[in-house]
Coordinates of C-alpha atoms in Angstrom, one line a residue:
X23 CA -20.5 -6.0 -19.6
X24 CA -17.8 -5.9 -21.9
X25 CA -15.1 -5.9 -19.0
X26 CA -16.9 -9.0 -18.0
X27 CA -17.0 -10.9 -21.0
X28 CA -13.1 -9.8 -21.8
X29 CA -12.5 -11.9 -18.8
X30 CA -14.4 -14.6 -18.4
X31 CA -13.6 -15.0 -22.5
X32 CA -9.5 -15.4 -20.8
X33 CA -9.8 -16.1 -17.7
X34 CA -12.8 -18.8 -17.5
X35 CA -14.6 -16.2 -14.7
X36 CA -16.0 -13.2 -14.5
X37 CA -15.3 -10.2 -12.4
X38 CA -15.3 -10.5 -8.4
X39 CA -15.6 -8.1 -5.8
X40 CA -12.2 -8.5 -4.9
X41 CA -11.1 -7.8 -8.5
X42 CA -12.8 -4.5 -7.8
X43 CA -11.2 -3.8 -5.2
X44 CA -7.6 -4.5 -6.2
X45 CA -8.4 -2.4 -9.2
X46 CA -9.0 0.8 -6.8
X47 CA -6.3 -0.6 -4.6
X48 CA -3.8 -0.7 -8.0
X49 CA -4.9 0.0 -11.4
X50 CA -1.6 -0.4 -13.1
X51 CA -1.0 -3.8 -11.7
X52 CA -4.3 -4.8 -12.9
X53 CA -4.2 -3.4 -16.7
X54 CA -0.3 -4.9 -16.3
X55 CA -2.1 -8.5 -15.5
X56 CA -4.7 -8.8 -17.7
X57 CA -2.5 -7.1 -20.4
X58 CA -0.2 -10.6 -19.7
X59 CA -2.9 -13.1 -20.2
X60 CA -5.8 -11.7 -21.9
X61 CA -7.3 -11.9 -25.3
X62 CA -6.5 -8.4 -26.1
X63 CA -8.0 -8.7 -29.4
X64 CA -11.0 -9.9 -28.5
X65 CA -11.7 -7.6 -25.5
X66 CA -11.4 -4.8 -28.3
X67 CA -13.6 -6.2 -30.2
X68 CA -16.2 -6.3 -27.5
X69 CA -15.3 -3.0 -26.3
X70 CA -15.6 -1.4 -30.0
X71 CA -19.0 -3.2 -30.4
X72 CA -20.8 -2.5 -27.3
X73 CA -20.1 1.1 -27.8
X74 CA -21.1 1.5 -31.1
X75 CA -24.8 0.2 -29.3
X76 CA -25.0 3.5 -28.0
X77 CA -25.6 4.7 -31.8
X78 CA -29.3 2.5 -31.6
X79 CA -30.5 5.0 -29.0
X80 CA -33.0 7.7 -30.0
X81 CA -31.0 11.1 -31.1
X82 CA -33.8 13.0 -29.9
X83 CA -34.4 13.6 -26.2
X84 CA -38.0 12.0 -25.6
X85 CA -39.8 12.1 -22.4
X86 CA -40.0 8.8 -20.4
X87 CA -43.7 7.6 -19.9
X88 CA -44.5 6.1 -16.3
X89 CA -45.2 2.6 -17.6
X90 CA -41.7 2.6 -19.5
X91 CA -40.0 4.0 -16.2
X92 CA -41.8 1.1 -14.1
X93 CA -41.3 -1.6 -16.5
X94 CA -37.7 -1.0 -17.0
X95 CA -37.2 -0.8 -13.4
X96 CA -38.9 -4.0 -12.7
X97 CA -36.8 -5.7 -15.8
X98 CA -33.6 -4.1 -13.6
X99 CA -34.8 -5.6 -10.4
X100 CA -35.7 -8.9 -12.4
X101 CA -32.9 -9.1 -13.6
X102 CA -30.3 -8.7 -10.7
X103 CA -32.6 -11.1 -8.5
X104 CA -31.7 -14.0 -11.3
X105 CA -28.3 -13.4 -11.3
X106 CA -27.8 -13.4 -7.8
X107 CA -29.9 -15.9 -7.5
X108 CA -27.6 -17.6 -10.0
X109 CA -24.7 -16.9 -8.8
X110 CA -25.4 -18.7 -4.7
X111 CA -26.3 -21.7 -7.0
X112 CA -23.5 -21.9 -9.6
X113 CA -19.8 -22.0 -9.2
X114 CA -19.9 -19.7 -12.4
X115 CA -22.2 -17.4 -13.9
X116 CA -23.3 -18.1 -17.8
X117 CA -24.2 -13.7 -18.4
X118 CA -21.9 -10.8 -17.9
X119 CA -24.3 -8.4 -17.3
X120 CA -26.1 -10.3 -14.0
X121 CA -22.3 -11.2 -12.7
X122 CA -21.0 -7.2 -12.6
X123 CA -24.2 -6.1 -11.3
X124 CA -23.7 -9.0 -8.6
X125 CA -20.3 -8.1 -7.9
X126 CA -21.2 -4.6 -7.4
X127 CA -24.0 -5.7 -4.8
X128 CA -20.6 -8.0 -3.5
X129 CA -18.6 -5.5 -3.1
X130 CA -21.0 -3.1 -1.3
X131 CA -21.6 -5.6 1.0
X132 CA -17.8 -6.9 1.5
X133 CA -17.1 -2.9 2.4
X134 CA -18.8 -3.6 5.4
X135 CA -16.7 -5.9 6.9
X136 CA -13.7 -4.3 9.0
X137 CA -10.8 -6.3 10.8
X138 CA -10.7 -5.5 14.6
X139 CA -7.4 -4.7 16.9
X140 CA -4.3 -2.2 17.1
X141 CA -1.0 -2.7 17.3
X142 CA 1.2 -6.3 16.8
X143 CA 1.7 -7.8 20.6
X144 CA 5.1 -6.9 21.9
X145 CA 7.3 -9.9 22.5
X146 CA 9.4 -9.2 25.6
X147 CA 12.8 -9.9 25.7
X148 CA 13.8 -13.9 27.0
X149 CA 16.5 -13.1 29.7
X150 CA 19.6 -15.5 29.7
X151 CA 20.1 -17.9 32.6
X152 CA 21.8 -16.5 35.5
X153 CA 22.3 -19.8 37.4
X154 CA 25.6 -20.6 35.4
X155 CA 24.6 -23.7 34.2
X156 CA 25.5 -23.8 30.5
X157 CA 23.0 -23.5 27.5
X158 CA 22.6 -25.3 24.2
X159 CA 24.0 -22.5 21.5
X160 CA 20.9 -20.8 19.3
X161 CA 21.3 -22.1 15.7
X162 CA 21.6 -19.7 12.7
X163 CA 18.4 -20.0 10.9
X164 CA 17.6 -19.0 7.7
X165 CA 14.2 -19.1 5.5
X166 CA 13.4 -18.8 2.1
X167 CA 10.2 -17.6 1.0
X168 CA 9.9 -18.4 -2.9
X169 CA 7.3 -17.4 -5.4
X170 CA 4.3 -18.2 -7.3
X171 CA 6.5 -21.7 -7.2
X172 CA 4.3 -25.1 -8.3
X173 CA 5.6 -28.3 -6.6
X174 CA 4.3 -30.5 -9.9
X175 CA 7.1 -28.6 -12.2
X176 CA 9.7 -29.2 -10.2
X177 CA 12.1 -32.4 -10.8
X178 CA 12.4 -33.1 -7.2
X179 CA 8.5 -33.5 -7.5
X180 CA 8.9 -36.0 -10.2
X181 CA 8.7 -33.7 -13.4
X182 CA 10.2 -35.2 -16.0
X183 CA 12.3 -32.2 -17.4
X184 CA 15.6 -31.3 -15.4
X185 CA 13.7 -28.2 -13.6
X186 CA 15.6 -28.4 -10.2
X187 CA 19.3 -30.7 -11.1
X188 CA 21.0 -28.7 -8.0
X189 CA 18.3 -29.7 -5.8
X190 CA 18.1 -33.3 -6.9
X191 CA 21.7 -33.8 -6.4
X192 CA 21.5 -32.1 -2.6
X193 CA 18.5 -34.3 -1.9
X194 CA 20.7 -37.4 -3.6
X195 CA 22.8 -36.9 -1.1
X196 CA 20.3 -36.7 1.7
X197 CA 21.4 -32.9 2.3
X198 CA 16.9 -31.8 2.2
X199 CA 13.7 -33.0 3.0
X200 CA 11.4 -32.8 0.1
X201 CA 7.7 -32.5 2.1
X202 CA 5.3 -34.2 -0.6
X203 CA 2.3 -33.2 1.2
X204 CA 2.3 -29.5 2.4
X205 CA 0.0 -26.8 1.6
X206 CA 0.5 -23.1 1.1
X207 CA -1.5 -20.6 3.2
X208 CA -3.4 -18.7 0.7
X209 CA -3.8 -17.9 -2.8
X210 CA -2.0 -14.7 -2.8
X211 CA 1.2 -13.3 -1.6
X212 CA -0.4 -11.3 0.8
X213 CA -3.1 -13.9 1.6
X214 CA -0.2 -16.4 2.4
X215 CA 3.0 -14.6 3.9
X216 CA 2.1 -13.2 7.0
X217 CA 0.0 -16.7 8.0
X218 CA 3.5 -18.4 7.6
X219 CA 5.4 -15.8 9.6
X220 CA 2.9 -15.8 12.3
X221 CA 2.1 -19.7 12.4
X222 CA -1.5 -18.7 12.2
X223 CA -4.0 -20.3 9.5
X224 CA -7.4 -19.1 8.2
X225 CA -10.2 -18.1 7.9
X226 CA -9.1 -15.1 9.4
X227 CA -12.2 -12.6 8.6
X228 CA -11.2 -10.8 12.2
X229 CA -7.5 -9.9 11.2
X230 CA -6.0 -12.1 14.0
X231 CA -3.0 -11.9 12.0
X232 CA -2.7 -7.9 12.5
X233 CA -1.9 -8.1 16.1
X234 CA -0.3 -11.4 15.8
X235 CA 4.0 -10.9 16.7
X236 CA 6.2 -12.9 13.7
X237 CA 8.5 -14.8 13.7
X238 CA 11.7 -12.4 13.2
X239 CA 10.1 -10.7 16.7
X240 CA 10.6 -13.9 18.5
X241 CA 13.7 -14.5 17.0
X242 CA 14.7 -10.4 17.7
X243 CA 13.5 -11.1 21.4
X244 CA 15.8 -14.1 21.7
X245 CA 19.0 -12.9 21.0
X246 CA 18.8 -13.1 17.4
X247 CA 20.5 -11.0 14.6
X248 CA 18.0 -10.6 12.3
X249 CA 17.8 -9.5 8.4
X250 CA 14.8 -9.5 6.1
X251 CA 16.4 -9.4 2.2
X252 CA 13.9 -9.4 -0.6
X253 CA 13.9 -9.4 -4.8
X254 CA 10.3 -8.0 -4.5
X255 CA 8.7 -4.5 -3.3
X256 CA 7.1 -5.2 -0.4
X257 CA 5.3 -2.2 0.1
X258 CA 1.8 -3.0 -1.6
X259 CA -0.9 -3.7 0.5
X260 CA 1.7 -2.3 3.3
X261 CA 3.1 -5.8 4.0
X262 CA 6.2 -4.2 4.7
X263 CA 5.0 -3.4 8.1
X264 CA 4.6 -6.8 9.2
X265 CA 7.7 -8.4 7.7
X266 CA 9.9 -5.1 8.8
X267 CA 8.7 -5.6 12.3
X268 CA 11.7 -7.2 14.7
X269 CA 14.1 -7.0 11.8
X270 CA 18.1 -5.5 12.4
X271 CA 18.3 -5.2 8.4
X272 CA 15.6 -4.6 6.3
X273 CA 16.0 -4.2 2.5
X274 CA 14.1 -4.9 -0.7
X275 CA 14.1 -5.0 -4.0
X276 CA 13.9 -1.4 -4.9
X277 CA 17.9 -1.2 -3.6
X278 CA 18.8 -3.9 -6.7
X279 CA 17.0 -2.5 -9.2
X280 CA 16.2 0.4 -10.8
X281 CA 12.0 -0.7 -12.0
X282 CA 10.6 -2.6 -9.4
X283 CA 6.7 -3.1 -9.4
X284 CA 4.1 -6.1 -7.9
X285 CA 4.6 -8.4 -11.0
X286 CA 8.4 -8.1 -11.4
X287 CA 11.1 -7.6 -8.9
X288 CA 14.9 -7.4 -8.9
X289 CA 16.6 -10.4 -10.2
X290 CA 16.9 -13.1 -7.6
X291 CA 20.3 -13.6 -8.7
X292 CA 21.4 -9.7 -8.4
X293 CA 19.8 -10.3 -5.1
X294 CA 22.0 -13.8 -3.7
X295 CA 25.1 -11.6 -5.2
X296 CA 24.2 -8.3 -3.7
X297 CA 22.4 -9.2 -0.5
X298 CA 22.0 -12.6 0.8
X299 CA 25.2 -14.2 0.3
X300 CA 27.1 -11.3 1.8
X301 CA 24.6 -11.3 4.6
X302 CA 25.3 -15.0 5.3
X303 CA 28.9 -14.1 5.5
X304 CA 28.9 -11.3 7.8
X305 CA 25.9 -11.2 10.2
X306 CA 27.1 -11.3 13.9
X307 CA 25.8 -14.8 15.3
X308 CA 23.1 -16.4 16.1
X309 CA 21.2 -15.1 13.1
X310 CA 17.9 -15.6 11.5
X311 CA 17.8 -14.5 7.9
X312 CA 14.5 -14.6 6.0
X313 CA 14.9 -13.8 2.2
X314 CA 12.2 -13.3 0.0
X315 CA 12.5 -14.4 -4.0
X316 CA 11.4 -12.8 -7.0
X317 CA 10.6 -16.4 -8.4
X318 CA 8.1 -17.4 -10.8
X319 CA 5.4 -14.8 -11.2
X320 CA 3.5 -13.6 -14.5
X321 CA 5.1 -12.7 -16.4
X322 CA 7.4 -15.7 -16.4
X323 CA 9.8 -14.8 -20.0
X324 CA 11.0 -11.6 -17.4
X325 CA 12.0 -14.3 -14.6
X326 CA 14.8 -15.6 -15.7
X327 CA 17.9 -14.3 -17.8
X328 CA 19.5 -15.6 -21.1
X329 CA 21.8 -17.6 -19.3
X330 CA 19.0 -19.7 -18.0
X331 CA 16.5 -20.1 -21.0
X332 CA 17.3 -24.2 -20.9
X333 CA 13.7 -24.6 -22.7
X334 CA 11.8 -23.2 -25.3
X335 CA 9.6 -20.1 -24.6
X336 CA 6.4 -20.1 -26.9
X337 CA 5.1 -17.2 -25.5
X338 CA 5.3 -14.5 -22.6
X339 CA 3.7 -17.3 -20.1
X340 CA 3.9 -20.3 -21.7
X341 CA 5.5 -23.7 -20.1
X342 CA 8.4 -23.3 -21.3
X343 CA 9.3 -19.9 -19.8
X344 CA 7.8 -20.9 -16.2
X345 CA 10.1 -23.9 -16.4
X346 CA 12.9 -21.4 -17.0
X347 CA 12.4 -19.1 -14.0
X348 CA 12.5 -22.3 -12.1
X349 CA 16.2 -23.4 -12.7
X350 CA 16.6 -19.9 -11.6
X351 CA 15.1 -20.7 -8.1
X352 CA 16.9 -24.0 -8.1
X353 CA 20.4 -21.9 -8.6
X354 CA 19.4 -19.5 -6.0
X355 CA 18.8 -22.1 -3.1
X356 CA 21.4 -24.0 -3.9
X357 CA 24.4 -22.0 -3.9
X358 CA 22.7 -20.3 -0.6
X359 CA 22.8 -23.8 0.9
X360 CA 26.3 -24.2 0.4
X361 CA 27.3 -20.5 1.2
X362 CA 25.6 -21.6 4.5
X363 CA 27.3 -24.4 5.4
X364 CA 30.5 -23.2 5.0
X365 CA 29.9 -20.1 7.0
X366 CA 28.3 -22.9 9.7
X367 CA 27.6 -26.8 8.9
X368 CA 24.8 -27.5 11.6
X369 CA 22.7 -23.8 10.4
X370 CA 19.5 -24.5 9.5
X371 CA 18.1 -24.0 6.4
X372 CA 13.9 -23.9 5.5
X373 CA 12.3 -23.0 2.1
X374 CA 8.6 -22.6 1.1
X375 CA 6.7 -21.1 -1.7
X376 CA 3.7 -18.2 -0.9
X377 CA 1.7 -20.1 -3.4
X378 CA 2.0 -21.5 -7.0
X379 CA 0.5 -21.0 -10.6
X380 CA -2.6 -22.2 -11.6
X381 CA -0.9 -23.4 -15.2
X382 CA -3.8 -24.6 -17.2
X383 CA -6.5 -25.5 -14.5
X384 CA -8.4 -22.4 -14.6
X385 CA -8.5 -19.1 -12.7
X386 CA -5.3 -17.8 -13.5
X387 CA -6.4 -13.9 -12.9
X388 CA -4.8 -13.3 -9.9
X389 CA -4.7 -16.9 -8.5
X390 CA -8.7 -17.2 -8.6
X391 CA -9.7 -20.3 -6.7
X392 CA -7.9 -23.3 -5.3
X393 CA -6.4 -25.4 -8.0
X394 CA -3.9 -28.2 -6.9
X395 CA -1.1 -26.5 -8.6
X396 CA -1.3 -23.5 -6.9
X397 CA -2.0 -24.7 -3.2
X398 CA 0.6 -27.5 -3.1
X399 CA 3.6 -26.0 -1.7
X400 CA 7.0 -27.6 -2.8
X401 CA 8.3 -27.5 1.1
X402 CA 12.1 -28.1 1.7
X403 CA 13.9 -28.6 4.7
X404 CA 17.9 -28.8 4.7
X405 CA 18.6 -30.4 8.6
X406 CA 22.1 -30.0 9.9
X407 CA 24.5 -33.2 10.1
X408 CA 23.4 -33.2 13.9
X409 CA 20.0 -33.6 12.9
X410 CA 17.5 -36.7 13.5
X411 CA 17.3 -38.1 9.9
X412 CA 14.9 -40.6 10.8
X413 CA 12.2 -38.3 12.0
X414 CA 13.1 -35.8 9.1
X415 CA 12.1 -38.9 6.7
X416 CA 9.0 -39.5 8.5
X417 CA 8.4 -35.8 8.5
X418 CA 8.4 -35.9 4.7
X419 CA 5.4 -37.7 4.2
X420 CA 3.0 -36.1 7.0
X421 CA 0.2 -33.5 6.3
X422 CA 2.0 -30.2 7.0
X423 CA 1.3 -26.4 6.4
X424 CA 3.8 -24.0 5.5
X425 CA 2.8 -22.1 9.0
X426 CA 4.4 -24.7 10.5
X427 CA 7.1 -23.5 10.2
X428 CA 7.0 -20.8 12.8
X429 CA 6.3 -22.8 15.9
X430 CA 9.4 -25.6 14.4
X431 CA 11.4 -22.6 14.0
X432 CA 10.5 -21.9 17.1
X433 CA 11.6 -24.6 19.2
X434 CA 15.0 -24.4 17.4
X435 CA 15.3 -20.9 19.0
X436 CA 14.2 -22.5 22.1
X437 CA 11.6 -20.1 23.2
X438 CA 7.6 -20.5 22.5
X439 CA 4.7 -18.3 21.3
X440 CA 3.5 -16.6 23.8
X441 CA 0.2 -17.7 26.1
X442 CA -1.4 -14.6 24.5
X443 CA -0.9 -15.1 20.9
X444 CA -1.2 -19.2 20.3
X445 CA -0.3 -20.4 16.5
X446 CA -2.3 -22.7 15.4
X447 CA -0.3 -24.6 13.5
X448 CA 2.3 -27.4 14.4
X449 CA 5.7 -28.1 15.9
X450 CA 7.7 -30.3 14.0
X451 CA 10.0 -31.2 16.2
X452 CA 7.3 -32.3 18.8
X453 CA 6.6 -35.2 16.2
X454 CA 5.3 -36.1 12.6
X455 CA 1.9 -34.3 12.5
X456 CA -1.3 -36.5 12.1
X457 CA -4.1 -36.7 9.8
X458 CA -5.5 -33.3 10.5
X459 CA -7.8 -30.4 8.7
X460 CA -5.4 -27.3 6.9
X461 CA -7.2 -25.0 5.2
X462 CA -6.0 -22.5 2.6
X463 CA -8.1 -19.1 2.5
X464 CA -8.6 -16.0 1.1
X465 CA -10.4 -14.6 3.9
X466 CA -8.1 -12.1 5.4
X467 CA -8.2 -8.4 5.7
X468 CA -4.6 -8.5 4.6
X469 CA -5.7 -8.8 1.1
X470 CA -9.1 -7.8 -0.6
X471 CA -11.4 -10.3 2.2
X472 CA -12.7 -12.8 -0.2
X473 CA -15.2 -14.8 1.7
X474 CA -13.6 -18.1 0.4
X475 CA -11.5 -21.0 1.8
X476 CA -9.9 -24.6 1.0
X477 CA -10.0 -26.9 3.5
X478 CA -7.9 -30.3 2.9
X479 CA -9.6 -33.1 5.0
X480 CA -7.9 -35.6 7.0
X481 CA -8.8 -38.7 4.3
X482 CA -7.3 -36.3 1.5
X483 CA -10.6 -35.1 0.0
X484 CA -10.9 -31.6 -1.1
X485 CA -13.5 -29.0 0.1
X486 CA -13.7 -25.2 -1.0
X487 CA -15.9 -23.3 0.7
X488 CA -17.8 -20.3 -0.8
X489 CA -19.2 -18.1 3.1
X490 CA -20.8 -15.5 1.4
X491 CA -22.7 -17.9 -0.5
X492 CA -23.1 -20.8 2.3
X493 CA -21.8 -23.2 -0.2
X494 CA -19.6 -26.2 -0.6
X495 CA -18.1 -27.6 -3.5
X496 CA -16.1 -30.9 -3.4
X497 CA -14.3 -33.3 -5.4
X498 CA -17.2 -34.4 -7.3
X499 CA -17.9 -30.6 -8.5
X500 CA -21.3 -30.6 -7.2
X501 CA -22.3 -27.5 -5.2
X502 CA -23.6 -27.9 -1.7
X503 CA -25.6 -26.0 1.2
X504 CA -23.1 -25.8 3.9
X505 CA -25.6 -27.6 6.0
X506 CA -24.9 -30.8 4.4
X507 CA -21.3 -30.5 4.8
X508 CA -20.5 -27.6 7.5
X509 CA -17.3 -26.7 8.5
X510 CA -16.0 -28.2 11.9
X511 CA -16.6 -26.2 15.1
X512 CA -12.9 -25.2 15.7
X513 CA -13.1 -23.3 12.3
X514 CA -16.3 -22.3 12.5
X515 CA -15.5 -19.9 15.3
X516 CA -12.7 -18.2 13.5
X517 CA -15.8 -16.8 11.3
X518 CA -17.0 -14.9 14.5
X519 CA -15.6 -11.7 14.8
X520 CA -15.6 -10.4 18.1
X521 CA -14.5 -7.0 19.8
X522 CA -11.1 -6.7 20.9

């Protein structure tokens, strides 16, 4: 009760089954996190008070009459049928003791869901031509995955403090493609990253993803030279086994710095001096380089250095310290954009954040929920010279995913997911995407499986989606049956988990 109230007293929520199991999964990352953004005073308070209760208890042992036994049990049973009753009608719980007793009885029943499959589908080699005729030479690709990054606080995005100056002058001179419409993949990391390497989307309650090849074993099959370079350890949750698989080089952030852990990786910019730049200079060509960032993440005051505190910090995670680990970012991808044109002018060069921060709209213990700032993904395309500008600007304003970004990636490779393993998410270069659903989701074994998804609608209407609880909640805040607005069929089947 007390762990509950400590949170929802900080966080504006109370404790999930997922929270329980990343606390098994990682207990130091989650004393780290709530250490960051709790009320650590308060928590003690409630801690010291609910166990000086136990002092109100007889000191003698007495023996339990029947109707005590019964009636207490009935109160017990009473009360955990309220709560859950409360919680499948309420976004949010008003009692801590009902919520951890219903996310116990979540959890329990969350432990019964298992992902299907085995191993990731082999992608054979693509043999060259043998008839002589010539071939179009494979571009060097590179991607950037960033972190924890929100597209509002970002200058290129129309903040009004000079977050991203290095950007804004690249995009001034019509050097990148600033998508104002694109979504993220998940809430999470390890919700979102392996959606974008695969070009799947979710719900994903089956583990599609596990079997599903990436894009570095496309790109390995192809020809490619490949290299995965990352700030963070990748190792929690064993994501390294997906992003090391088709990779030549694979290195991370344990080999730039001495203290690596989930909330803090090496510095980016010990990383672009030690790793990527040198990598851009000396892989063998074609080559597909994917480097993962450090970026923004809690705690923000340990994301940037001194030399890039432009504004002032108020605290550990105030605005002003986010702000700062952005002009970090905005260094980092800039001075990799011009390192890469002038080891080749028509590379290609793609960045997307995983996710972003909620920053004041709630939920901020490990990115509960679906705020705007953390499922608007500042997407940034830099097109060679040879590109077509004038589908590149009608690109910017479509409705686009960051799992796009395997099939575009793709087609610039000139190969194609295999009949077997279909993304669902869209080619680029085949034309500016439609009005079409996307859907951000937590509901992937890759993580904890929270039953829980966003789906953005065609007209631009928001709807998050609560499956365990058969509940919808849109713009208006009202909560919904699912029955009166149900999820459309081609999503509805990804709920289905069959035997493979």
């Amino acid at each position: 009760m007390a762990i509950e109230w400590a949170v929802f007293a900080s966080y504006g929520q109370f404790v999930a089954p997922t929270d329980l199991v990343a606390f098994f999964e990682s207990p130091h990352v989650v004393f780290q996190a709530a250490g960051e953004g709790g009320d650590r005073f308060g928590s003690l308070a409630v801690f010291v008070l609910s166990t000086g209760a136990a002092w109100l208890l007889p000191h003698e042992v007495q023996p339990l009459r029947w109707w005590r036994a019964v009636l207490a049990s009935l109160v017990l049973i009473a009360t955990v049928a309220a709560g859950a009753s409360w919680w499948r009608a309420s976004p949010s719980l008003g009692h801590s003791q009902p919520a951890f007793a219903c996310a116990l009885a979540g959890l329990m029943r969350q432990a019964t869901v298992r992902a299907n499959g085995g191993g990731r589908i082999a992608v054979p080699s693509v043999p060259m031509p043998t008839d002589g005729a010539p071939s179009a030479p494979l571009p060097n690709i590179v991607l950037v995955l960033g972190e924890s990054l929100v597209a509002s606080h970002l200058s290129l995005y129309g903040y009004d403090r000079p977050t991203t100056p290095r950007l804004q002058a690249l995009a001034d001179r019509g050097e990148l493609v600033t998508f104002v419409d694109a979504a993220v993949m998940g809430p999470h990391t390890r919700t979102s990253l392996p959606y974008i390497m695969t070009g799947l989307s979710g719900p994903d309650p089956g583990g599609r993803v596990l079997l599903a090849p990436t894009v570095t074993q496309y790109a390995k099959a192809r020809g490619y030279h490949t290299a995965f370079i990352s700030a963070q350890e990748e190792s929690w949750g064993d994501l390294d086994s997906l992003l090391r698989e088709g990779t030549d080089t694979f290195r991370t952030g344990i080999e730039f710095a001495p203290h690596v852990d989930v909330l803090k990786g090496a510095d980016d910019l010990v990383v672009l001096e030690e790793g990527v730049l040198p990598a851009i200079r000396s892989l063998a060509e074609p080559f597909f380089l994917v480097v993962h960032m450090d970026g923004s993440h809690m705690p923000y005051r340990q994301h940037s250095p001194p030399s890039h505190k432009v504004f002032a910090e108020d605290g550990v995670n105030s605005i002003g310290a986010y702000d700062n680990t952005i002009r970090v970012t905005d260094e980092f991808v800039a001075r990799l954009f011009d390192a890469l044109r002038a080891r080749d002018p028509e590379a290609w060069l793609f960045f997307t954040s995983d996710h972003g921060q909620p920053l004041g709209e709630g939920g901020a213990f490990f990115n509960h929920g679906y705020q705007t700032n953390v499922v608007k993904d500042p997407l940034l395309a830099f097109p060679p010279p040879s590109g077509n500008r004038a589908m590149w600007t009608a690109l910017a304003g479509a409705q686009v995913s960051a799992c796009d970004l395997t099939p575009t990636i793709l087609h610039l490779m000139q190969t194609a997911p295999l009949p077997e393993a279909p993304t669902d998410c869209v080619d680029w270069l085949a034309g500016p995407p439609g009005p079409r659903h996307r859907v951000v989701s937590a509901y992937t074994p890759t993580y904890v499986t929270e039953p829980t998804m966003l789906l953005l609608l065609p007209d631009g209407r928001r709807a998050v989606y609560d499956l365990s609880r058969n509940t919808v909640t849109l713009d208006d805040g009202a909560v919904r049956p699912m029955s009166e607005h149900p999820l459309p069929p081609e999503l509805a089947a990804k709920l289905v988990i069959t035997n493979r």
